[in-house]
Amino acid sequence: MIWAREETLSRQEMEALQLERLKETVFRVYEKVLPYRKKMDEAGIKPEDIKSLDDLKRLPFVTKQDLRDNYPFGLFAVPKEELLRIHASSGTTGKPTVVGYTEGDMQVWTECVSRIACAGGADKNDVAQICFGYGMFTGALGLHYGLENIGATIVPSSTGNSEKQLMYMKDFGTTLLVATPSYALRLAEVAREMGIDPQKDLKVKIGLVGSELLTDAMRDEMHKYWGSDMLVTSNYGMSELMGPGVSGECEYMCGMHINEDFFIPEIINPETGEVLPEGEWGELVITCIKKEALPLIRYRTKDITRLIYEPCKCGRTTVRMENLSGRSDDMLKIRGVNVFPSQIEEVVLGTAGLGPHYEIIVERDGYSDKLTVRVELLKATDSFKELEAIERAVRNKLKVMLGLDAKVMLESPNTLARFEGKAKRVRDLRKEQK
Ligand SMILES: [Zn+2]
């Protein structure tokens, strides 16, 4: 089901709406947000210089560092009294990034999530269990309001206690699961330990997964555990921009439809900042054109993707962003080679005999880097031959995929860490070794 008329506008109608909202936003931030005015003055551009969408590229970028430098409310365009909600994303270092919402922002957020929930197959008859951590993180409450808005029944079970999660799932007849892909797999694993067959004893048919990359291999794994008829779609957002709801896949799973009437996407070369031609891979930059409290302009997401303008079979006309190939932040440089953890994941999930859990360890070995991939066997075995074959297969595939030699360590089933939130699968020990 298509939730909103704006998802089917012609390109011309969409661009007219975007331009009008962009002009309004630029005028407002120039007037109300001092750091923006400074940046724009330095770049020698005034709000009235924005005459077409093409002029967007003349505006300066905003980064996470700008949010940190102006902690907590320095980039806000409204007085604090007008905020209805504050969220924050936990920074790994120092202060968190703080975001705020006016009443209007809350409505836009709810609208955006309603759209991506419908695109992912949800409707008012669904029982939606939200296994994201409630709290300062935007994921849980974002999905909560959007799904509630379309009339679904919400089970706000949050994270933790997988046995209880599964009891609710069974007893309440949960049909839709909101979780990270890795936690969804973990739940299926616990279900089996409890004697519950996720495919026969549970009614879950829709997975709205997010907050982690959903690779094709991971989607296959979801089907293996939850049933091949489960519709697993990924959606995208980040708290700086709003939370979930920036974009989401439809049932055709060919990229995530961007809510373009609220977010203008651009793809840039992450090194030079130059806007790349249509269809090329690069860093996603988003401009929020309808936000009141925190209207970020040209926010550098650090996520690597490309934009797809070809029409989608679902009938939506909004541009799609390809499923992410990895955050430029997450990229590891190992012996001079760029390595995305998602590449290693693809190898692990594509190898028979291995479960979906793994750990990547990078350390300094003399003057060189050493890459170790710990993988978990699906079934314990004493057969040396079998173990050797699996190890060799992973090593060879990694060599082809990355062009690097890696040490592969096979672990017994159920030994690697499981995660309820975002999985932490990379340990880069080089920083500590310096
Ligand atoms: Zn579509």
XYZ file of C-alpha atoms and ligand atoms in Angstrom:
435
model
C 0.000 0.000 0.000
C 1.209 3.500 -0.840
C 0.600 5.731 2.153
C 0.915 9.249 0.746
C 0.232 11.041 -2.510
C 3.657 12.698 -2.281
C 5.270 9.323 -2.958
C 3.884 9.323 -6.489
C 4.475 12.909 -7.639
C 5.958 13.524 -11.060
C 9.621 14.587 -11.048
C 8.563 18.088 -11.980
C 6.053 18.373 -9.146
C 8.534 16.955 -6.668
C 11.285 19.358 -7.700
C 8.965 22.345 -7.489
C 7.993 21.332 -3.952
C 11.626 20.728 -3.000
C 12.756 24.100 -4.297
C 10.042 25.955 -2.430
C 10.906 24.170 0.822
C 14.639 24.515 0.305
C 14.386 28.302 -0.148
C 12.256 28.607 2.967
C 14.694 26.497 5.004
C 17.790 28.373 3.858
C 16.215 31.728 4.685
C 15.211 30.490 8.105
C 18.568 29.009 9.109
C 20.422 32.070 7.866
C 18.237 34.211 10.053
C 18.033 31.981 13.139
C 21.170 29.871 13.371
C 24.359 31.812 13.872
C 26.842 29.055 12.926
C 24.989 28.653 9.609
C 25.087 32.333 8.880
C 28.825 32.326 9.552
C 29.417 29.359 7.260
C 27.327 30.890 4.478
C 28.995 34.277 4.831
C 32.384 32.606 4.617
C 31.287 30.787 1.473
C 29.997 34.084 0.078
C 26.435 32.907 -0.449
C 23.177 34.535 0.615
C 19.760 32.864 0.932
C 18.454 34.789 -2.090
C 21.197 33.161 -4.229
C 19.294 29.880 -4.064
C 17.208 30.071 -7.225
C 17.200 26.470 -8.385
C 17.864 23.029 -6.905
C 21.192 23.131 -8.656
C 22.252 25.975 -6.373
C 22.118 23.594 -3.431
C 25.667 22.514 -4.187
C 26.918 26.032 -3.478
C 25.945 25.728 0.177
C 28.526 24.580 2.728
C 28.375 21.099 4.265
C 27.428 20.329 7.840
C 29.134 17.475 9.665
C 28.759 15.607 12.919
C 31.626 17.708 14.197
C 29.481 20.839 13.737
C 26.822 19.261 15.943
C 29.435 18.427 18.547
C 30.980 21.898 18.401
C 27.566 23.423 18.985
C 26.506 21.010 21.720
C 23.752 20.789 22.797
C 21.406 23.255 21.065
C 23.653 25.567 19.022
C 22.324 24.503 15.601
C 18.668 24.615 16.650
C 16.454 27.032 14.752
C 13.751 27.309 17.414
C 13.835 28.306 21.097
C 13.974 25.408 23.520
C 10.398 26.086 24.673
C 9.107 24.955 21.300
C 10.647 21.492 21.564
C 8.412 18.525 22.313
C 11.161 15.949 22.424
C 14.922 15.623 22.664
C 16.876 12.579 21.539
C 20.591 11.942 21.529
C 22.883 9.478 19.886
C 25.574 8.124 22.073
C 28.946 9.163 20.824
C 31.702 6.636 21.201
C 33.869 9.513 22.313
C 32.898 12.640 24.206
C 29.508 14.314 24.091
C 26.521 12.786 22.310
C 24.840 14.364 19.311
C 21.638 16.057 20.442
C 18.547 16.405 18.259
C 15.205 18.042 18.976
C 11.665 17.986 17.592
C 8.871 20.542 17.507
C 5.249 19.466 17.212
C 5.536 19.871 13.445
C 8.711 17.763 13.377
C 6.954 14.996 15.281
C 4.186 14.970 12.675
C 6.670 14.812 9.809
C 8.564 12.005 11.523
C 5.407 9.988 12.079
C 4.355 10.565 8.459
C 7.735 9.454 7.104
C 7.811 6.274 9.168
C 4.191 5.477 8.242
C 5.240 5.575 4.607
C 8.227 3.281 4.981
C 6.248 0.868 7.167
C 3.584 0.594 4.435
C 6.277 0.208 1.780
C 7.646 -2.672 3.858
C 4.260 -4.400 3.801
C 2.770 -3.259 7.114
C -0.893 -2.377 7.592
C -3.410 -1.780 10.356
C -3.892 -5.489 11.023
C -0.290 -6.061 12.020
C 0.883 -6.769 15.524
C 4.232 -5.006 15.569
C 6.805 -5.968 18.142
C 9.494 -3.341 18.515
C 12.744 -4.892 19.693
C 14.808 -1.726 19.572
C 15.985 -0.088 22.764
C 13.524 2.582 23.905
C 15.199 5.671 25.241
C 17.436 8.344 23.796
C 17.972 6.273 20.650
C 15.528 7.361 17.915
C 14.913 3.917 16.423
C 12.301 2.528 18.780
C 10.113 5.585 19.262
C 10.349 6.517 15.589
C 9.012 3.151 14.443
C 6.558 3.142 17.336
C 4.736 6.326 16.302
C 4.794 5.544 12.599
C 3.381 2.046 13.017
C 0.814 3.245 15.522
C -0.225 5.923 13.033
C -1.104 3.347 10.386
C -3.208 1.512 12.957
C -0.952 -1.434 13.786
C -1.004 -2.878 17.309
C 2.250 -2.029 19.018
C 4.122 -4.349 21.373
C 6.859 -2.069 22.761
C 8.982 -4.902 24.082
C 12.307 -3.056 23.672
C 15.504 -5.114 23.909
C 16.601 -7.788 26.330
C 15.198 -11.031 27.639
C 14.859 -12.948 24.412
C 12.768 -15.697 26.046
C 10.160 -13.176 27.111
C 10.264 -11.554 23.663
C 9.427 -14.926 22.148
C 6.670 -15.572 24.653
C 5.007 -12.274 23.659
C 5.552 -13.096 20.027
C 3.810 -16.426 20.367
C 1.026 -15.385 22.734
C 0.177 -12.047 21.099
C 0.464 -13.371 17.551
C 3.152 -10.898 16.497
C 3.196 -10.509 12.698
C 5.819 -7.803 12.311
C 9.227 -7.611 13.869
C 11.282 -4.451 14.272
C 14.887 -5.315 15.115
C 18.442 -5.190 13.891
C 19.106 -8.068 11.479
C 21.541 -9.626 13.923
C 19.054 -9.537 16.784
C 16.329 -11.004 14.575
C 18.647 -13.938 13.902
C 19.468 -14.231 17.572
C 15.750 -14.419 18.406
C 15.264 -17.235 15.913
C 18.155 -19.063 17.537
C 16.713 -18.690 21.042
C 13.308 -19.783 19.730
C 14.789 -23.062 18.590
C 16.498 -23.563 21.933
C 13.082 -23.101 23.554
C 11.511 -25.655 21.231
C 9.658 -23.018 19.205
C 9.859 -23.309 15.428
C 9.794 -19.698 14.182
C 8.280 -20.780 10.881
C 5.508 -22.992 12.269
C 4.781 -21.729 15.765
C 5.051 -17.982 15.169
C 3.140 -15.665 12.824
C 5.942 -13.222 12.019
C 5.740 -12.443 8.304
C 7.301 -8.985 8.096
C 10.697 -7.831 9.251
C 11.384 -4.106 9.292
C 15.044 -4.180 10.026
C 17.357 -1.279 10.514
C 20.180 0.357 12.411
C 22.605 -2.105 10.777
C 23.420 -2.959 7.180
C 21.138 -5.527 5.622
C 23.248 -7.287 3.009
C 21.645 -9.728 0.551
C 23.457 -12.531 2.328
C 21.990 -11.409 5.643
C 18.520 -11.276 4.072
C 18.963 -14.867 2.850
C 19.960 -15.826 6.361
C 16.786 -14.199 7.707
C 14.739 -16.274 5.275
C 16.520 -19.418 6.354
C 15.633 -18.842 9.986
C 12.244 -17.114 9.732
C 10.857 -18.649 6.547
C 11.213 -17.857 2.890
C 7.890 -15.993 2.787
C 8.972 -13.395 5.328
C 9.178 -9.931 3.747
C 12.400 -8.479 5.099
C 12.987 -4.867 4.162
C 15.606 -2.483 5.302
C 15.071 1.145 6.075
C 17.387 4.016 6.683
C 17.678 7.002 8.877
C 19.896 8.586 11.455
C 19.030 10.640 14.463
C 20.776 13.759 13.147
C 18.371 13.799 10.200
C 15.293 12.720 12.178
C 15.653 9.051 13.069
C 14.211 6.204 11.006
C 12.001 7.285 8.117
C 14.441 8.918 5.719
C 14.064 6.010 3.308
C 12.862 2.427 3.156
C 12.547 -0.483 0.763
C 9.297 -1.524 -0.853
C 8.292 -5.120 -1.576
C 10.483 -5.134 -4.705
C 13.604 -4.620 -2.587
C 15.535 -2.686 -5.189
C 16.799 0.196 -3.116
C 15.243 2.360 -0.419
C 12.690 4.989 -1.478
C 13.699 8.373 -0.080
C 11.001 10.650 1.313
C 12.163 13.321 -1.069
C 9.584 15.915 -0.161
C 11.369 16.128 3.204
C 14.947 15.155 2.350
C 16.992 16.129 -0.696
C 19.746 13.593 -1.383
C 23.057 14.261 -3.122
C 26.000 11.961 -3.754
C 29.465 13.428 -3.380
C 33.017 12.318 -3.739
C 33.946 11.943 -0.050
C 37.454 13.192 -0.646
C 36.818 16.281 -2.770
C 33.233 17.108 -1.780
C 32.276 17.434 -5.426
C 28.755 16.347 -6.444
C 28.886 13.185 -8.558
C 26.813 12.456 -11.667
C 23.568 10.509 -11.393
C 23.997 6.838 -10.582
C 27.551 7.003 -9.244
C 28.577 5.629 -5.865
C 29.720 8.081 -3.246
C 28.891 9.621 0.100
C 25.261 10.447 0.763
C 24.571 14.060 1.703
C 21.093 14.988 2.922
C 19.351 18.334 3.236
C 16.314 18.451 5.501
C 13.744 20.750 3.921
C 10.803 20.589 6.286
C 12.341 20.367 9.713
C 11.755 23.124 12.198
C 14.001 22.424 15.186
C 17.135 21.109 13.514
C 17.065 21.708 9.758
C 20.437 20.365 8.694
C 21.643 21.504 5.316
C 23.939 19.295 3.268
C 24.616 16.948 6.149
C 27.432 14.523 5.401
C 26.114 11.105 6.434
C 29.406 9.248 5.802
C 27.291 6.491 4.261
C 28.292 5.168 0.858
C 25.505 4.556 -1.644
C 24.168 5.608 -5.046
C 20.845 7.014 -6.232
C 18.490 5.178 -8.563
C 16.041 7.233 -10.596
C 14.559 4.483 -12.804
C 10.864 3.946 -12.065
C 10.022 1.281 -9.485
C 7.409 -1.401 -10.074
C 5.636 -0.466 -6.851
C 4.353 2.792 -8.345
C 6.295 5.146 -6.104
C 8.177 7.768 -8.057
C 10.582 8.778 -5.317
C 14.287 8.265 -5.904
C 15.836 5.208 -4.283
C 19.166 4.835 -2.556
C 21.012 1.579 -3.001
C 21.407 -0.540 0.097
C 24.492 0.788 1.784
C 27.856 -0.594 0.912
C 29.249 0.516 4.222
C 29.810 3.711 6.108
C 32.980 5.450 5.051
C 33.552 5.624 8.817
C 33.394 1.854 9.110
C 35.906 1.318 6.373
C 39.086 -0.334 7.569
C 42.389 0.325 5.952
C 44.366 -2.897 6.177
C 47.809 -3.036 4.613
C 46.737 -0.109 2.448
C 43.598 -1.875 1.195
C 40.115 -0.482 1.805
C 38.029 -3.138 3.528
C 34.347 -2.890 4.403
C 33.142 -5.237 7.148
C 30.122 -5.961 4.914
C 32.453 -7.641 2.397
C 33.688 -10.014 5.059
C 30.117 -10.642 6.143
C 29.197 -11.609 2.606
C 31.942 -14.241 2.593
C 30.970 -15.621 5.993
C 27.286 -15.889 5.150
C 28.039 -17.349 1.764
C 30.056 -20.248 3.145
C 28.318 -23.542 3.907
C 28.714 -24.803 7.459
C 29.006 -21.374 9.067
C 26.492 -19.475 11.201
C 25.790 -15.750 10.793
C 27.990 -14.642 13.684
C 31.555 -13.472 13.195
C 34.202 -11.152 14.541
C 36.840 -9.166 12.699
C 40.093 -8.410 14.483
C 42.751 -6.124 13.060
C 46.071 -5.784 14.832
C 49.554 -4.539 14.240
C 52.081 -7.256 13.540
C 55.510 -5.689 13.369
C 55.170 -3.056 10.647
C 52.261 -4.765 8.991
C 48.552 -5.218 9.757
C 47.116 -8.586 10.605
C 43.515 -9.456 9.794
C 41.820 -12.248 11.727
C 38.254 -13.352 11.089
C 36.603 -15.463 13.755
C 33.652 -17.415 12.450
C 31.244 -19.755 14.141
C 30.459 -23.265 12.984
C 26.809 -24.140 12.556
C 27.367 -27.609 14.001
C 30.196 -28.903 16.146
C 32.386 -31.429 14.384
C 35.502 -33.441 15.156
C 36.302 -34.083 11.537
C 39.624 -32.424 10.826
C 39.010 -32.741 7.134
C 35.714 -30.897 7.332
C 37.182 -28.127 9.471
C 40.105 -27.708 7.161
C 37.830 -27.473 4.138
C 35.701 -24.732 5.720
C 38.730 -22.776 6.867
C 40.315 -22.967 3.449
C 37.091 -21.947 1.721
C 36.747 -18.823 3.872
C 40.394 -17.903 3.473
C 40.290 -18.293 -0.304
C 37.084 -16.310 -0.662
C 38.456 -13.506 1.506
C 41.565 -13.440 -0.611
C 39.482 -13.053 -3.767
C 37.099 -10.504 -2.245
C 39.660 -8.312 -0.487
C 42.949 -9.182 -2.085
C 44.313 -9.832 1.389
C 45.452 -12.834 3.363
C 43.468 -13.321 6.522
C 43.767 -15.687 9.403
C 40.532 -17.625 9.841
C 39.608 -19.007 13.235
C 36.771 -21.502 13.457
C 34.837 -21.351 16.724
C 32.355 -23.773 18.252
C 28.644 -22.999 17.910
C 27.393 -20.342 20.339
C 30.763 -18.954 21.359
C 30.815 -15.545 19.693
C 28.988 -12.559 21.201
C 25.321 -11.948 20.357
C 23.915 -8.432 20.187
C 20.529 -6.954 21.017
C 21.253 -3.612 19.445
C 23.743 -2.691 16.799
C 26.215 -5.544 16.466
C 29.846 -4.723 17.242
C 31.792 -7.068 15.048
C 35.029 -5.213 14.474
C 37.876 -4.959 16.942
C 40.584 -2.696 15.614
C 43.390 -3.134 18.103
C 45.878 -1.064 16.123
C 44.943 2.164 17.881
C 45.728 0.644 21.275
C 48.975 -0.797 19.977
C 50.344 2.531 18.786
Zn 9.316 0.585 -4.965
